Amino acid sequence: MKKFLQEFKDFINQGNVMDLAVAVVIGAAFTAIVNSAVSDLIMPLVGALTGGVDFSDMKLYLPLGAGNSAIAYGNFINAVIQFVIIAFVVFLIVKALNKARSLAMRGKQSEEKEAPRCPYCLEEVAEGATRCPHCTAELPAPAAPVVKAPAKA
């Protein structure tokens, strides 16, 4: 039982689990903000543009059974608008992160050096070597690292 609890503790303390927990909390807070923005800011504007139509009150009443059975398709329209807004914001965040990551990788690649190679057999040789350890050819100059050209994005 002690080993099981230790494994669980290790699992919880992993970075991925903690990152996921933070993402869920931030996502819930962000969803509340988007819900408020849609219901309090965007939908009144849409209602004004459509002649005062309030989507949240749109329902299709069903004549089945007793009571007020209704399909609240207006709430569905609000939910779709909220989803589109959230998806758009997430898209912008991911696009910005990918751009930042590619810029960071471009800088890192320009600094990387490739190991020197023998001009005859194309095998790697130690920096400063005067002979190739593979084909024993005499190198025209002491081997120096080759700087990679930055990758084009």
N, C-alpha and C. Protein backbone atom coordinates (compact mmCIF):
# COMPACT_ATOMS: atom_id res chain seq x y z
N MET A 1 0.82 -1.19 0.00
CA MET A 1 0.00 0.00 0.00
C MET A 1 0.87 1.26 0.00
N LYS A 2 2.01 1.19 0.71
CA LYS A 2 2.91 2.32 0.78
C LYS A 2 3.49 2.64 -0.60
N LYS A 3 3.84 1.58 -1.35
CA LYS A 3 4.38 1.76 -2.69
C LYS A 3 3.33 2.39 -3.61
N PHE A 4 2.10 1.92 -3.47
CA PHE A 4 1.00 2.46 -4.27
C PHE A 4 0.82 3.95 -4.01
N LEU A 5 0.83 4.35 -2.74
CA LEU A 5 0.69 5.76 -2.39
C LEU A 5 1.88 6.58 -2.90
N GLN A 6 3.07 6.02 -2.86
CA GLN A 6 4.25 6.71 -3.37
C GLN A 6 4.14 6.92 -4.89
N GLU A 7 3.68 5.88 -5.59
CA GLU A 7 3.50 6.00 -7.05
C GLU A 7 2.46 7.07 -7.37
N PHE A 8 1.38 7.09 -6.58
CA PHE A 8 0.34 8.10 -6.79
C PHE A 8 0.90 9.50 -6.54
N LYS A 9 1.68 9.65 -5.48
CA LYS A 9 2.30 10.94 -5.17
C LYS A 9 3.23 11.38 -6.30
N ASP A 10 4.02 10.45 -6.83
CA ASP A 10 4.92 10.77 -7.95
C ASP A 10 4.12 11.18 -9.18
N PHE A 11 3.00 10.48 -9.42
CA PHE A 11 2.16 10.80 -10.57
C PHE A 11 1.58 12.20 -10.45
N ILE A 12 1.08 12.54 -9.28
CA ILE A 12 0.47 13.85 -9.06
C ILE A 12 1.51 14.96 -9.18
N ASN A 13 2.72 14.69 -8.73
CA ASN A 13 3.77 15.71 -8.75
C ASN A 13 4.45 15.86 -10.10
N GLN A 14 4.09 15.02 -11.07
CA GLN A 14 4.67 15.18 -12.40
C GLN A 14 4.23 16.51 -12.98
N GLY A 15 5.07 17.10 -13.78
CA GLY A 15 4.76 18.39 -14.39
C GLY A 15 3.52 18.35 -15.26
N ASN A 16 3.31 17.25 -15.99
CA ASN A 16 2.17 17.19 -16.91
C ASN A 16 0.84 17.28 -16.17
N VAL A 17 0.73 16.58 -15.04
CA VAL A 17 -0.52 16.59 -14.28
C VAL A 17 -0.78 17.98 -13.72
N MET A 18 0.25 18.59 -13.18
CA MET A 18 0.07 19.93 -12.62
C MET A 18 -0.26 20.94 -13.72
N ASP A 19 0.38 20.83 -14.88
CA ASP A 19 0.07 21.72 -15.99
C ASP A 19 -1.38 21.55 -16.43
N LEU A 20 -1.83 20.30 -16.48
CA LEU A 20 -3.22 20.04 -16.88
C LEU A 20 -4.19 20.63 -15.86
N ALA A 21 -3.88 20.50 -14.58
CA ALA A 21 -4.75 21.07 -13.54
C ALA A 21 -4.84 22.59 -13.68
N VAL A 22 -3.71 23.22 -13.91
CA VAL A 22 -3.70 24.68 -14.09
C VAL A 22 -4.50 25.05 -15.34
N ALA A 23 -4.34 24.28 -16.41
CA ALA A 23 -5.07 24.57 -17.65
C ALA A 23 -6.58 24.45 -17.44
N VAL A 24 -7.03 23.47 -16.68
CA VAL A 24 -8.46 23.31 -16.42
C VAL A 24 -9.00 24.50 -15.63
N VAL A 25 -8.27 24.93 -14.62
CA VAL A 25 -8.72 26.07 -13.81
C VAL A 25 -8.76 27.34 -14.65
N ILE A 26 -7.71 27.58 -15.42
CA ILE A 26 -7.67 28.76 -16.29
C ILE A 26 -8.77 28.68 -17.33
N GLY A 27 -8.99 27.49 -17.89
CA GLY A 27 -10.05 27.30 -18.88
C GLY A 27 -11.42 27.60 -18.31
N ALA A 28 -11.67 27.17 -17.08
CA ALA A 28 -12.96 27.45 -16.45
C ALA A 28 -13.15 28.95 -16.25
N ALA A 29 -12.11 29.62 -15.79
CA ALA A 29 -12.19 31.07 -15.59
C ALA A 29 -12.38 31.79 -16.93
N PHE A 30 -11.66 31.33 -17.95
CA PHE A 30 -11.78 31.93 -19.27
C PHE A 30 -13.17 31.72 -19.84
N THR A 31 -13.74 30.53 -19.61
CA THR A 31 -15.09 30.24 -20.09
C THR A 31 -16.10 31.17 -19.45
N ALA A 32 -15.93 31.46 -18.16
CA ALA A 32 -16.85 32.39 -17.48
C ALA A 32 -16.76 33.78 -18.11
N ILE A 33 -15.55 34.20 -18.45
CA ILE A 33 -15.36 35.51 -19.08
C ILE A 33 -16.02 35.54 -20.45
N VAL A 34 -15.82 34.48 -21.24
CA VAL A 34 -16.41 34.43 -22.58
C VAL A 34 -17.93 34.36 -22.48
N ASN A 35 -18.47 33.58 -21.54
CA ASN A 35 -19.93 33.51 -21.37
C ASN A 35 -20.49 34.90 -21.09
N SER A 36 -19.83 35.64 -20.21
CA SER A 36 -20.28 36.98 -19.89
C SER A 36 -20.17 37.90 -21.11
N ALA A 37 -19.06 37.80 -21.83
CA ALA A 37 -18.87 38.64 -23.01
C ALA A 37 -19.95 38.37 -24.06
N VAL A 38 -20.26 37.09 -24.26
CA VAL A 38 -21.27 36.75 -25.26
C VAL A 38 -22.65 37.21 -24.81
N SER A 39 -23.04 36.85 -23.58
CA SER A 39 -24.41 37.17 -23.14
C SER A 39 -24.60 38.65 -22.84
N ASP A 40 -23.56 39.34 -22.37
CA ASP A 40 -23.72 40.74 -21.95
C ASP A 40 -23.29 41.75 -23.00
N LEU A 41 -22.41 41.36 -23.92
CA LEU A 41 -21.90 42.32 -24.90
C LEU A 41 -22.28 41.98 -26.34
N ILE A 42 -22.01 40.76 -26.74
CA ILE A 42 -22.19 40.41 -28.16
C ILE A 42 -23.65 40.17 -28.52
N MET A 43 -24.36 39.38 -27.70
CA MET A 43 -25.74 39.05 -28.05
C MET A 43 -26.66 40.28 -28.05
N PRO A 44 -26.50 41.25 -27.13
CA PRO A 44 -27.31 42.46 -27.27
C PRO A 44 -27.04 43.21 -28.58
N LEU A 45 -25.78 43.21 -29.03
CA LEU A 45 -25.47 43.84 -30.32
C LEU A 45 -26.12 43.07 -31.47
N VAL A 46 -26.03 41.74 -31.40
CA VAL A 46 -26.67 40.92 -32.43
C VAL A 46 -28.18 41.14 -32.40
N GLY A 47 -28.75 41.22 -31.21
CA GLY A 47 -30.18 41.49 -31.09
C GLY A 47 -30.55 42.85 -31.69
N ALA A 48 -29.72 43.85 -31.45
CA ALA A 48 -29.99 45.18 -32.01
C ALA A 48 -29.92 45.15 -33.53
N LEU A 49 -28.96 44.38 -34.06
CA LEU A 49 -28.82 44.28 -35.52
C LEU A 49 -29.95 43.48 -36.15
N THR A 50 -30.56 42.59 -35.39
CA THR A 50 -31.63 41.75 -35.94
C THR A 50 -33.02 42.25 -35.53
N GLY A 51 -33.09 43.48 -35.09
CA GLY A 51 -34.39 44.07 -34.76
C GLY A 51 -34.90 43.71 -33.38
N GLY A 52 -34.02 43.54 -32.42
CA GLY A 52 -34.43 43.29 -31.04
C GLY A 52 -34.67 41.82 -30.72
N VAL A 53 -34.19 40.93 -31.53
CA VAL A 53 -34.37 39.50 -31.27
C VAL A 53 -33.44 39.08 -30.15
N ASP A 54 -33.99 38.40 -29.13
CA ASP A 54 -33.19 37.88 -28.02
C ASP A 54 -33.08 36.38 -28.22
N PHE A 55 -31.88 35.92 -28.57
CA PHE A 55 -31.69 34.51 -28.89
C PHE A 55 -31.96 33.60 -27.69
N SER A 56 -31.67 34.08 -26.49
CA SER A 56 -31.83 33.20 -25.32
C SER A 56 -33.30 32.86 -25.07
N ASP A 57 -34.21 33.67 -25.58
CA ASP A 57 -35.64 33.40 -25.41
C ASP A 57 -36.24 32.58 -26.54
N MET A 58 -35.48 32.28 -27.56
CA MET A 58 -36.01 31.54 -28.71
C MET A 58 -36.22 30.08 -28.34
N LYS A 59 -37.47 29.64 -28.51
CA LYS A 59 -37.82 28.25 -28.18
C LYS A 59 -38.81 27.74 -29.20
N LEU A 60 -38.78 26.45 -29.37
CA LEU A 60 -39.75 25.78 -30.21
C LEU A 60 -40.58 24.89 -29.28
N TYR A 61 -41.84 25.28 -29.08
CA TYR A 61 -42.69 24.55 -28.15
C TYR A 61 -43.23 23.30 -28.83
N LEU A 62 -43.20 22.21 -28.10
CA LEU A 62 -43.66 20.93 -28.61
C LEU A 62 -45.07 20.64 -28.10
N PRO A 63 -45.96 20.20 -28.97
CA PRO A 63 -47.33 19.93 -28.53
C PRO A 63 -47.49 18.56 -27.87
N LEU A 64 -46.39 17.93 -27.52
CA LEU A 64 -46.44 16.60 -26.95
C LEU A 64 -46.60 16.65 -25.44
N GLY A 65 -47.46 15.87 -24.89
CA GLY A 65 -47.58 15.72 -23.44
C GLY A 65 -48.04 16.98 -22.74
N ALA A 66 -48.19 16.87 -21.45
CA ALA A 66 -48.62 18.00 -20.64
C ALA A 66 -47.40 18.83 -20.25
N GLY A 67 -47.60 20.09 -20.06
CA GLY A 67 -46.51 20.95 -19.65
C GLY A 67 -45.94 21.73 -20.80
N ASN A 68 -44.92 22.46 -20.51
CA ASN A 68 -44.29 23.30 -21.52
C ASN A 68 -43.01 22.65 -22.02
N SER A 69 -43.15 21.67 -22.86
CA SER A 69 -41.97 21.04 -23.47
C SER A 69 -41.51 21.93 -24.61
N ALA A 70 -40.24 22.28 -24.56
CA ALA A 70 -39.73 23.19 -25.59
C ALA A 70 -38.28 22.88 -25.89
N ILE A 71 -37.90 23.15 -27.13
CA ILE A 71 -36.51 23.05 -27.55
C ILE A 71 -35.96 24.47 -27.54
N ALA A 72 -35.00 24.73 -26.67
CA ALA A 72 -34.43 26.07 -26.51
C ALA A 72 -33.27 26.23 -27.48
N TYR A 73 -33.59 26.44 -28.74
CA TYR A 73 -32.54 26.55 -29.75
C TYR A 73 -31.79 27.88 -29.65
N GLY A 74 -32.38 28.87 -29.02
CA GLY A 74 -31.69 30.15 -28.81
C GLY A 74 -30.48 29.99 -27.91
N ASN A 75 -30.62 29.18 -26.86
CA ASN A 75 -29.48 28.90 -25.99
C ASN A 75 -28.40 28.15 -26.76
N PHE A 76 -28.80 27.29 -27.67
CA PHE A 76 -27.84 26.58 -28.51
C PHE A 76 -27.07 27.56 -29.39
N ILE A 77 -27.76 28.52 -29.96
CA ILE A 77 -27.09 29.54 -30.78
C ILE A 77 -26.07 30.30 -29.94
N ASN A 78 -26.46 30.67 -28.71
CA ASN A 78 -25.50 31.34 -27.81
C ASN A 78 -24.29 30.47 -27.55
N ALA A 79 -24.51 29.17 -27.29
CA ALA A 79 -23.41 28.25 -27.02
C ALA A 79 -22.48 28.11 -28.23
N VAL A 80 -23.05 28.09 -29.43
CA VAL A 80 -22.22 28.00 -30.64
C VAL A 80 -21.36 29.25 -30.79
N ILE A 81 -21.95 30.42 -30.54
CA ILE A 81 -21.18 31.67 -30.63
C ILE A 81 -20.06 31.66 -29.59
N GLN A 82 -20.36 31.22 -28.38
CA GLN A 82 -19.33 31.14 -27.34
C GLN A 82 -18.22 30.19 -27.76
N PHE A 83 -18.58 29.05 -28.33
CA PHE A 83 -17.57 28.08 -28.78
C PHE A 83 -16.67 28.69 -29.86
N VAL A 84 -17.27 29.39 -30.80
CA VAL A 84 -16.48 29.99 -31.89
C VAL A 84 -15.50 31.02 -31.32
N ILE A 85 -15.95 31.81 -30.35
CA ILE A 85 -15.07 32.81 -29.75
C ILE A 85 -13.92 32.13 -29.01
N ILE A 86 -14.24 31.11 -28.20
CA ILE A 86 -13.20 30.40 -27.46
C ILE A 86 -12.22 29.73 -28.42
N ALA A 87 -12.74 29.08 -29.47
CA ALA A 87 -11.87 28.42 -30.45
C ALA A 87 -10.96 29.44 -31.14
N PHE A 88 -11.50 30.62 -31.45
CA PHE A 88 -10.70 31.65 -32.11
C PHE A 88 -9.58 32.15 -31.21
N VAL A 89 -9.90 32.39 -29.94
CA VAL A 89 -8.88 32.86 -29.00
C VAL A 89 -7.81 31.79 -28.79
N VAL A 90 -8.22 30.53 -28.64
CA VAL A 90 -7.24 29.45 -28.50
C VAL A 90 -6.37 29.35 -29.75
N PHE A 91 -6.98 29.50 -30.93
CA PHE A 91 -6.22 29.49 -32.18
C PHE A 91 -5.16 30.60 -32.18
N LEU A 92 -5.54 31.80 -31.75
CA LEU A 92 -4.58 32.90 -31.72
C LEU A 92 -3.44 32.63 -30.74
N ILE A 93 -3.77 32.04 -29.58
CA ILE A 93 -2.74 31.73 -28.59
C ILE A 93 -1.79 30.67 -29.14
N VAL A 94 -2.32 29.62 -29.73
CA VAL A 94 -1.47 28.55 -30.28
C VAL A 94 -0.62 29.09 -31.42
N LYS A 95 -1.21 29.94 -32.26
CA LYS A 95 -0.45 30.53 -33.37
C LYS A 95 0.71 31.37 -32.84
N ALA A 96 0.47 32.16 -31.80
CA ALA A 96 1.53 32.98 -31.21
C ALA A 96 2.61 32.11 -30.58
N LEU A 97 2.21 31.05 -29.88
CA LEU A 97 3.19 30.15 -29.28
C LEU A 97 4.03 29.44 -30.34
N ASN A 98 3.40 28.99 -31.42
CA ASN A 98 4.15 28.34 -32.49
C ASN A 98 5.13 29.30 -33.15
N LYS A 99 4.72 30.54 -33.33
CA LYS A 99 5.61 31.55 -33.92
C LYS A 99 6.80 31.80 -33.00
N ALA A 100 6.53 31.94 -31.70
CA ALA A 100 7.62 32.16 -30.74
C ALA A 100 8.56 30.95 -30.70
N ARG A 101 7.99 29.75 -30.75
CA ARG A 101 8.80 28.54 -30.73
C ARG A 101 9.67 28.44 -31.99
N SER A 102 9.10 28.79 -33.15
CA SER A 102 9.89 28.70 -34.38
C SER A 102 11.01 29.75 -34.38
N LEU A 103 10.74 30.94 -33.82
CA LEU A 103 11.79 31.95 -33.73
C LEU A 103 12.90 31.50 -32.78
N ALA A 104 12.52 30.86 -31.68
CA ALA A 104 13.51 30.36 -30.73
C ALA A 104 14.34 29.24 -31.37
N MET A 105 13.68 28.36 -32.11
CA MET A 105 14.39 27.26 -32.76
C MET A 105 15.33 27.78 -33.86
N ARG A 106 14.91 28.81 -34.56
CA ARG A 106 15.74 29.38 -35.62
C ARG A 106 17.02 29.94 -35.02
N GLY A 107 16.92 30.62 -33.89
CA GLY A 107 18.10 31.15 -33.22
C GLY A 107 18.99 30.05 -32.70
N LYS A 108 18.38 28.98 -32.20
CA LYS A 108 19.15 27.86 -31.66
C LYS A 108 19.87 27.11 -32.78
N GLN A 109 19.19 26.93 -33.92
CA GLN A 109 19.82 26.21 -35.04
C GLN A 109 20.99 26.98 -35.62
N SER A 110 20.92 28.31 -35.61
CA SER A 110 22.03 29.07 -36.17
C SER A 110 23.28 28.96 -35.30
N GLU A 111 23.10 28.63 -34.01
CA GLU A 111 24.24 28.50 -33.11
C GLU A 111 24.83 27.09 -33.12
N GLU A 112 24.07 26.10 -33.59
CA GLU A 112 24.55 24.72 -33.57
C GLU A 112 25.70 24.54 -34.55
N LYS A 113 26.66 23.75 -34.13
CA LYS A 113 27.77 23.44 -35.02
C LYS A 113 27.75 21.96 -35.33
N GLU A 114 28.06 21.66 -36.55
CA GLU A 114 28.11 20.27 -36.99
C GLU A 114 29.54 19.77 -36.82
N ALA A 115 29.68 18.51 -36.49
CA ALA A 115 31.02 17.94 -36.32
C ALA A 115 31.75 17.98 -37.66
N PRO A 116 33.08 18.21 -37.64
CA PRO A 116 33.84 18.23 -38.89
C PRO A 116 33.82 16.86 -39.56
N ARG A 117 33.91 16.86 -40.88
CA ARG A 117 33.87 15.62 -41.65
C ARG A 117 35.07 15.55 -42.59
N CYS A 118 35.47 14.33 -42.85
CA CYS A 118 36.56 14.08 -43.80
C CYS A 118 36.05 14.39 -45.21
N PRO A 119 36.79 15.16 -46.02
CA PRO A 119 36.31 15.48 -47.37
C PRO A 119 36.35 14.28 -48.31
N TYR A 120 37.01 13.19 -47.92
CA TYR A 120 37.14 12.03 -48.79
C TYR A 120 36.09 10.96 -48.50
N CYS A 121 35.97 10.57 -47.22
CA CYS A 121 35.02 9.50 -46.88
C CYS A 121 33.76 10.03 -46.20
N LEU A 122 33.72 11.32 -45.90
CA LEU A 122 32.58 12.02 -45.30
C LEU A 122 32.22 11.53 -43.90
N GLU A 123 33.13 10.84 -43.23
CA GLU A 123 32.92 10.40 -41.85
C GLU A 123 33.32 11.53 -40.91
N GLU A 124 32.72 11.53 -39.70
CA GLU A 124 33.06 12.55 -38.72
C GLU A 124 34.48 12.34 -38.22
N VAL A 125 35.18 13.48 -38.03
CA VAL A 125 36.53 13.43 -37.46
C VAL A 125 36.58 14.39 -36.28
N ALA A 126 37.50 14.17 -35.39
CA ALA A 126 37.64 15.03 -34.23
C ALA A 126 38.10 16.41 -34.65
N GLU A 127 37.66 17.41 -33.91
CA GLU A 127 38.06 18.77 -34.19
C GLU A 127 39.57 18.90 -34.01
N GLY A 128 40.24 19.50 -34.99
CA GLY A 128 41.69 19.68 -34.93
C GLY A 128 42.47 18.51 -35.52
N ALA A 129 41.81 17.45 -35.96
CA ALA A 129 42.50 16.28 -36.51
C ALA A 129 43.17 16.64 -37.83
N THR A 130 44.32 16.00 -38.10
CA THR A 130 45.02 16.21 -39.37
C THR A 130 44.90 14.98 -40.27
N ARG A 131 44.45 13.84 -39.70
CA ARG A 131 44.21 12.61 -40.47
C ARG A 131 42.83 12.07 -40.11
N CYS A 132 42.19 11.45 -41.07
CA CYS A 132 40.88 10.83 -40.85
C CYS A 132 41.10 9.47 -40.17
N PRO A 133 40.42 9.20 -39.06
CA PRO A 133 40.60 7.91 -38.40
C PRO A 133 39.92 6.77 -39.16
N HIS A 134 39.10 7.06 -40.13
CA HIS A 134 38.36 6.02 -40.86
C HIS A 134 39.10 5.57 -42.13
N CYS A 135 39.49 6.58 -42.94
CA CYS A 135 40.15 6.22 -44.20
C CYS A 135 41.64 6.55 -44.17
N THR A 136 42.12 7.12 -43.10
CA THR A 136 43.51 7.50 -42.85
C THR A 136 44.06 8.53 -43.85
N ALA A 137 43.15 9.21 -44.56
CA ALA A 137 43.60 10.24 -45.50
C ALA A 137 44.09 11.44 -44.72
N GLU A 138 45.11 12.10 -45.30
CA GLU A 138 45.61 13.32 -44.67
C GLU A 138 44.65 14.44 -45.03
N LEU A 139 44.18 15.16 -44.02
CA LEU A 139 43.21 16.23 -44.24
C LEU A 139 43.94 17.47 -44.73
N PRO A 140 43.36 18.22 -45.66
CA PRO A 140 44.03 19.40 -46.22
C PRO A 140 44.31 20.47 -45.16
N ALA A 141 43.47 20.55 -44.14
CA ALA A 141 43.66 21.52 -43.05
C ALA A 141 43.12 20.86 -41.78
N PRO A 142 43.57 21.30 -40.63
CA PRO A 142 43.01 20.73 -39.39
C PRO A 142 41.49 20.87 -39.39
N ALA A 143 40.81 19.81 -38.96
CA ALA A 143 39.35 19.79 -38.99
C ALA A 143 38.80 20.86 -38.07
N ALA A 144 37.83 21.60 -38.59
CA ALA A 144 37.14 22.64 -37.83
C ALA A 144 35.64 22.39 -37.92
N PRO A 145 34.88 22.74 -36.87
CA PRO A 145 33.44 22.51 -36.92
C PRO A 145 32.79 23.35 -38.01
N VAL A 146 31.76 22.77 -38.61
CA VAL A 146 31.01 23.44 -39.68
C VAL A 146 29.79 24.07 -39.05
N VAL A 147 29.60 25.38 -39.32
CA VAL A 147 28.43 26.07 -38.79
C VAL A 147 27.27 25.84 -39.73
N LYS A 148 26.15 25.37 -39.16
CA LYS A 148 24.96 25.12 -39.97
C LYS A 148 24.32 26.44 -40.36
N ALA A 149 23.80 26.47 -41.57
CA ALA A 149 23.04 27.65 -42.01
C ALA A 149 21.67 27.61 -41.36
N PRO A 150 21.11 28.77 -40.99
CA PRO A 150 19.78 28.77 -40.37
C PRO A 150 18.74 28.19 -41.32
N ALA A 151 17.82 27.41 -40.76
CA ALA A 151 16.76 26.83 -41.56
C ALA A 151 15.77 27.90 -41.92
N LYS A 152 15.27 27.88 -43.15
CA LYS A 152 14.28 28.86 -43.59
C LYS A 152 12.91 28.37 -43.22
N ALA A 153 12.10 29.29 -42.68
CA ALA A 153 10.74 28.94 -42.27
C ALA A 153 9.75 29.27 -43.33
